[in-house]
CSV table of C-alpha atoms in Angstrom, one decimal:
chain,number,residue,atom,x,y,z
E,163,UNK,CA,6.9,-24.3,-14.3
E,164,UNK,CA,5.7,-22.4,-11.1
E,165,UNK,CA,7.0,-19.0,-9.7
E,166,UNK,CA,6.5,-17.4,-6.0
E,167,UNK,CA,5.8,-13.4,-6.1
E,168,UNK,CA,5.8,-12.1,-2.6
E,169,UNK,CA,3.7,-8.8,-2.6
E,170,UNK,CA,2.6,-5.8,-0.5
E,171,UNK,CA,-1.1,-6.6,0.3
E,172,UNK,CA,-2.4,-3.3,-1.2
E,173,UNK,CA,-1.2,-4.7,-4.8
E,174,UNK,CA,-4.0,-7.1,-4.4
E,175,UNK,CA,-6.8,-5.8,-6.4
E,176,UNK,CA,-4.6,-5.2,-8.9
E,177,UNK,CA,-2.4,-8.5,-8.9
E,178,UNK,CA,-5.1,-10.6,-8.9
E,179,UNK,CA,-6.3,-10.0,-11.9
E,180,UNK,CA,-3.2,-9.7,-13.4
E,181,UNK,CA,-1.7,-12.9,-12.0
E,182,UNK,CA,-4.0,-14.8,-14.2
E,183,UNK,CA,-3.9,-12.8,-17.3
E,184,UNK,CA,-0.3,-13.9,-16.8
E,185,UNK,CA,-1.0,-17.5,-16.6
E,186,UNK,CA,-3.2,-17.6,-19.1
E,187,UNK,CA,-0.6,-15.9,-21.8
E,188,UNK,CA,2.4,-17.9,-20.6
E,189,UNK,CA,1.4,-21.0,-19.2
E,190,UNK,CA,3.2,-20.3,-16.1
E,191,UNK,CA,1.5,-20.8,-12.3
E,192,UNK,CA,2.5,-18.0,-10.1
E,193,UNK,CA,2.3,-18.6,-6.2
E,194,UNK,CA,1.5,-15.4,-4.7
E,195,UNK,CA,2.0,-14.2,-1.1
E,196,UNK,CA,0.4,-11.0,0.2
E,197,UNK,CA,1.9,-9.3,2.8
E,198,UNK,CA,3.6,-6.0,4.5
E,199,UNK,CA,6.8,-5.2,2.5
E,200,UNK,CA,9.0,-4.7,5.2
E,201,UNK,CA,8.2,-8.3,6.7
E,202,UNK,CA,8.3,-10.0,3.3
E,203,UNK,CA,11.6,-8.7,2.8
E,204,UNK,CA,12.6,-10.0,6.8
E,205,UNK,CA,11.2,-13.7,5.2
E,206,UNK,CA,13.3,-13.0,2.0
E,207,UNK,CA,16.7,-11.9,4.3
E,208,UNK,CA,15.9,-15.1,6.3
E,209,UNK,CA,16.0,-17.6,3.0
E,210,UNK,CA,12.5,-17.9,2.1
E,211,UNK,CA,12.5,-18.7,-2.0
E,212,UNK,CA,11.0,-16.1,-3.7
E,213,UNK,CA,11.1,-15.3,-7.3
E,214,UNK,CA,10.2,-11.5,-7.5
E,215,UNK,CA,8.9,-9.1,-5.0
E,216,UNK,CA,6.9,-6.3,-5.5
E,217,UNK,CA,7.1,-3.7,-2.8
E,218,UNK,CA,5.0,-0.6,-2.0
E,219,UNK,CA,8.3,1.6,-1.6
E,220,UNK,CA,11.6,1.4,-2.7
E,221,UNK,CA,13.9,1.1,0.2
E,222,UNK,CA,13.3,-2.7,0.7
E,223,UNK,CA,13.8,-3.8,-3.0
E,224,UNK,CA,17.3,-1.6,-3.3
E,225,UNK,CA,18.4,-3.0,0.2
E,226,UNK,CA,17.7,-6.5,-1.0
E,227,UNK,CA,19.8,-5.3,-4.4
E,228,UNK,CA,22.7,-3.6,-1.9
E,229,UNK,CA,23.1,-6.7,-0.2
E,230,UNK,CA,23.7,-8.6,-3.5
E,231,UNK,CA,20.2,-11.1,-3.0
E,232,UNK,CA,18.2,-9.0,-6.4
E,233,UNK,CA,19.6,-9.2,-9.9
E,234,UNK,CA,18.0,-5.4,-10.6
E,235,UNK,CA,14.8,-3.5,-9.7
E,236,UNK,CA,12.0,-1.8,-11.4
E,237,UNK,CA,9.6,0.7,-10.1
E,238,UNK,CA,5.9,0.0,-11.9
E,239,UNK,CA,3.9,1.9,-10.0
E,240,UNK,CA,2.8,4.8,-7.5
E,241,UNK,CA,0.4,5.8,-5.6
E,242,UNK,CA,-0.9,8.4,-2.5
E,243,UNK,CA,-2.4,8.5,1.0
E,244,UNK,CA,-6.1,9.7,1.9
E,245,UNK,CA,-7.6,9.5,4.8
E,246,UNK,CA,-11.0,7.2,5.5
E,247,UNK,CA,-13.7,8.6,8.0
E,248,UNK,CA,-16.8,7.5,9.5
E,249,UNK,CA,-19.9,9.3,8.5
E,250,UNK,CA,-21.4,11.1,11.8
E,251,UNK,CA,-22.4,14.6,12.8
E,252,UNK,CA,-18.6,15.1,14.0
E,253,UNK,CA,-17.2,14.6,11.0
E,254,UNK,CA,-19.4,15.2,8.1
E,255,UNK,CA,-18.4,18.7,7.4
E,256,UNK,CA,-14.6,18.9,8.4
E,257,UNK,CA,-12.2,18.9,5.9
E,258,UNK,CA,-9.4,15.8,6.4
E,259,UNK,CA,-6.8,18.2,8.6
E,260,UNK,CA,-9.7,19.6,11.2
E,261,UNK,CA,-10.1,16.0,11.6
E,262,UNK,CA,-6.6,14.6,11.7
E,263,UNK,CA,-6.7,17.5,14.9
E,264,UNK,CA,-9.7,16.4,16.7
E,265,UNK,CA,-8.2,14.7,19.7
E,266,UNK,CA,-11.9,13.0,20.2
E,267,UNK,CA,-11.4,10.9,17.5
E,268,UNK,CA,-9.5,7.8,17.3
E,269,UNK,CA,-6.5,8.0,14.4
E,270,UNK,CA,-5.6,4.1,13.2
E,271,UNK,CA,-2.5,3.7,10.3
E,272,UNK,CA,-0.7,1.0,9.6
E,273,UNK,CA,2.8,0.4,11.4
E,274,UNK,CA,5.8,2.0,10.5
E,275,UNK,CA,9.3,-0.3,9.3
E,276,UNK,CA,7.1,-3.5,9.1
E,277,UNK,CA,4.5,-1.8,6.4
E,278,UNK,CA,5.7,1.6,3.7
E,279,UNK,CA,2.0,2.5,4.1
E,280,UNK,CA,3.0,3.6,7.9
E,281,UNK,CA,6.2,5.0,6.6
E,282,UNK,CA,4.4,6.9,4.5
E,283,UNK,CA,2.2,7.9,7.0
E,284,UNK,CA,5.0,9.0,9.5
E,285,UNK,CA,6.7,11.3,6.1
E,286,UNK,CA,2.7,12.7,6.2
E,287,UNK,CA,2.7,13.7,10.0
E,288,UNK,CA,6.1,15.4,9.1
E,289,UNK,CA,4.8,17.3,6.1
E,290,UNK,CA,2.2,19.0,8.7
E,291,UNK,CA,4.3,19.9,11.7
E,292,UNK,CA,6.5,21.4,8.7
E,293,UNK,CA,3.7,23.4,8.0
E,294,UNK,CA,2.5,23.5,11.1
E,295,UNK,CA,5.0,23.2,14.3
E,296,UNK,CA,3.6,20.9,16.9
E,297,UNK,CA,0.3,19.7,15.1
E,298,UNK,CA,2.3,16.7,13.0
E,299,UNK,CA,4.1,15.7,16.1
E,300,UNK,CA,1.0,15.8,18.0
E,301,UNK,CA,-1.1,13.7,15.5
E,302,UNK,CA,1.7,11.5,15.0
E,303,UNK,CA,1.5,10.8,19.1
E,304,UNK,CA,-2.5,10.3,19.1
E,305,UNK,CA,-2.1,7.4,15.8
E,306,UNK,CA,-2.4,3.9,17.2
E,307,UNK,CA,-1.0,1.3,14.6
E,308,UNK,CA,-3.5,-1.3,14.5
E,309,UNK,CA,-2.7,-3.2,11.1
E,310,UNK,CA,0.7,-4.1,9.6
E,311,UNK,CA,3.2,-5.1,12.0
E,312,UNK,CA,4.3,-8.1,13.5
E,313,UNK,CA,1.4,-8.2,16.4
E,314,UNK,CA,-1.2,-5.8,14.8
E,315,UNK,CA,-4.8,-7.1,13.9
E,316,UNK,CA,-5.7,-9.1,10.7
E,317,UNK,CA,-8.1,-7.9,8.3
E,318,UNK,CA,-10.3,-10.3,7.3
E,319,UNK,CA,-9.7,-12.0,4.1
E,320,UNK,CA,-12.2,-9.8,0.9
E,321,UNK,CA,-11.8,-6.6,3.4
E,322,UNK,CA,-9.8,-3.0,3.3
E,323,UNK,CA,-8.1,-2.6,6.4
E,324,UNK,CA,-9.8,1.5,6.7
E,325,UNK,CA,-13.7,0.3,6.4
E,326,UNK,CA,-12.9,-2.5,8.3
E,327,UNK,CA,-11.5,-0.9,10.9
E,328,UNK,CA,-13.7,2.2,11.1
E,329,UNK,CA,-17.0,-0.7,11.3
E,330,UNK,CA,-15.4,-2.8,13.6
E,331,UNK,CA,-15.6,0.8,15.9
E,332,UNK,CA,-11.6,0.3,16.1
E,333,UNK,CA,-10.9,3.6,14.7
E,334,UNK,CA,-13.1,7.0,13.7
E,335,UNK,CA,-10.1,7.4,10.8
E,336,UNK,CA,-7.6,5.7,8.9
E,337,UNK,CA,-4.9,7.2,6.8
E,338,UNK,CA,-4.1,4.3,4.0
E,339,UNK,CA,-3.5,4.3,0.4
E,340,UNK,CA,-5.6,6.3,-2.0
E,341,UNK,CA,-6.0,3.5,-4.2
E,342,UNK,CA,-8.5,1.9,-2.1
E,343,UNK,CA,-11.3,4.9,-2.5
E,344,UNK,CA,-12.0,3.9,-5.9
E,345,UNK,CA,-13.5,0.2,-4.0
E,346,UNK,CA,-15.2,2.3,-1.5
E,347,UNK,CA,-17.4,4.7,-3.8
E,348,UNK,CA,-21.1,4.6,-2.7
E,349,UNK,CA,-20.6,3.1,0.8
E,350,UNK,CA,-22.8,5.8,2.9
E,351,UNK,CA,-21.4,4.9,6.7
E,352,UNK,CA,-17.9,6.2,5.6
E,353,UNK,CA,-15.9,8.8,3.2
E,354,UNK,CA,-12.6,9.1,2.1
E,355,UNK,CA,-10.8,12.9,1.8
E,356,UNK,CA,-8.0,13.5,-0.3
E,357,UNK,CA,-4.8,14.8,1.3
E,358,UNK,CA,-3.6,17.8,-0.8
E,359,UNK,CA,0.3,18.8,-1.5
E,360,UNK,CA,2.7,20.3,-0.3
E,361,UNK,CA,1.2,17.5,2.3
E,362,UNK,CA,0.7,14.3,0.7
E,363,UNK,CA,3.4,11.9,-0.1
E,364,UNK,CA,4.0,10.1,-3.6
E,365,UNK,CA,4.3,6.5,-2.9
E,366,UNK,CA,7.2,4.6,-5.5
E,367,UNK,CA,6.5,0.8,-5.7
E,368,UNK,CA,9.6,-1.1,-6.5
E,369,UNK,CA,9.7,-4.8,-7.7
E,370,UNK,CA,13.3,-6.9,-7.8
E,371,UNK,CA,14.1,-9.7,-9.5
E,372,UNK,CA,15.7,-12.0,-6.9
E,373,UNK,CA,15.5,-15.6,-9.5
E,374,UNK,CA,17.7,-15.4,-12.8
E,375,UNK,CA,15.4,-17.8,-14.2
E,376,UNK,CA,13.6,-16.6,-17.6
E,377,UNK,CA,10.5,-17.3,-16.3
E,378,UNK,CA,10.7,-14.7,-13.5
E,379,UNK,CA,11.9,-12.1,-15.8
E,380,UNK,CA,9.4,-12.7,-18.0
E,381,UNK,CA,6.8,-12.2,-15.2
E,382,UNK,CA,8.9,-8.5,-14.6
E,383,UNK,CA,8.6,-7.6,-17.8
E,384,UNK,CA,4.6,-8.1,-18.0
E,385,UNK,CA,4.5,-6.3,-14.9
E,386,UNK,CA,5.9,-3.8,-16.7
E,387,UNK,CA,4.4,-3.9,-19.9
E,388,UNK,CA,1.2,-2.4,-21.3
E,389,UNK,CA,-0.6,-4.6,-20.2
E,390,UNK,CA,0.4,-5.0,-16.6
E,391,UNK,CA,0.1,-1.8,-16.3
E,392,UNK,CA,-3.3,-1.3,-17.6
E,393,UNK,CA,-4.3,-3.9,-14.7
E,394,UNK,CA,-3.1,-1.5,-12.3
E,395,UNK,CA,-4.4,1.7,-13.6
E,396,UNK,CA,-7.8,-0.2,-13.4
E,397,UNK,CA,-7.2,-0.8,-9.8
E,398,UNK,CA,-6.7,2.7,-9.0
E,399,UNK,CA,-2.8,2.9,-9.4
E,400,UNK,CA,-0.6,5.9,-10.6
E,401,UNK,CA,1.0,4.0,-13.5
E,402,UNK,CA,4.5,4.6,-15.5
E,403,UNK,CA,3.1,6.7,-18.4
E,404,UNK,CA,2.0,9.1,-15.2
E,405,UNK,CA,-1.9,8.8,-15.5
């Protein structure tokens, strides 16, 4: 018995781990594909099989459930954005909006409609100008989306897309998920800022169940469960019971 999850790539860390707690429980393989939501659901639209998808928003599970190809959908998770800057005398002492604002530094995010995390980013730039007319639109002008669309860069395989970048010298900051700062405690070349409210944005992830088989639903419902869940607090995650 074999299953195919299709993913958002930032559910890695915490999938992983997960995927084969499930397997060893249940017996059941899991084939797992890791990718931006918004072009796993264009592979799902176009036919690809696909068991259950897990998305890093909500608007591509309930537009696969509008269009009749999910059974239901399930959030299981949330998370925030935080920006990722390199260590150097131009940054070390500014707090994340001073830096957002320094024209002289180059501002990467990932890529709005193929990837939530540059949707997110885009509701983020919005936030500011709302609190600040001019400076979100003119931030949001500066960002160069270098990961998550359908021509954009690949990380390396083992690598998050904000150090990478930010070593690579491809970007001074990245705004990504906040998740991913919990992986990059003790690395002294970079440092990730939290984005306060009313600013930040509360990310919903939203898996649907697209294969009436058991089996899938069974992998849903660990997801779901306790245990699923404590994979994904471990990985940095806001979880269900809100911690």
């Amino acid at each position: 018995m074999m299953l195919t999850l299709f993913a958002a790539g930032s559910l890695k860390s915490a999938f992983l781990p997960l995927l084969d707690r499930f397997r060893q429980d249940s017996g059941i393989d899991v084939v797992v594909q890791f990718g931006p939501a918004g072009l796993l659901r264009e592979r799902i639209e176009a036919g690809e099989s696909c068991s259950l998808f897990a998305s890093a928003n909500t608007q591509h599970p309930q537009a696969l459930l509008a269009a009749g190809c999910a059974l239901e959908v399930h959030s299981f998770a949330a998370n925030q954005l935080n920006l990722t800057a390199r260590v150097m005398p131009a940054t070390d002492s500014a707090d994340w909006l001073s830096l957002l604002r320094d024209p002289a530094l180059t501002l990467g995010t990932s890529t709005p409609g193929c990837d939530p995390s540059g949707d997110y980013t885009w509701q983020l730039f919005d936030n500011i100008d709302a609190q600040y007319p001019g400076t979100g639109a003119a931030i949001k002008q500066r960002a160069k989306m270098l990961v998550g669309g359908r021509q954009t860069l690949t990380v390396p395989e083992g690598e998050i897309a904000s150090a990478w970048l930010i070593r690579q010298r491809l970007a001074d900051l990245f705004i990504g998920y906040a998740h991913y700062s919990q992986a990059l405690v003790g690395h002294t070349d970079i440092r990730t800022l939290a984005i306060p409210q009313p600013y930040n944005v509360r990310c919903e992830y939203q898996m649907a169940l697209l294969d009436a088989q058991p089996v899938a639903r069974q992998l849903m419902h660990f997801i779901l469960s306790a245990q699923g869940q404590h994979f994904l607090r471990e990985a940095g995650f806001l979880t269900l019971d809100g911690k």
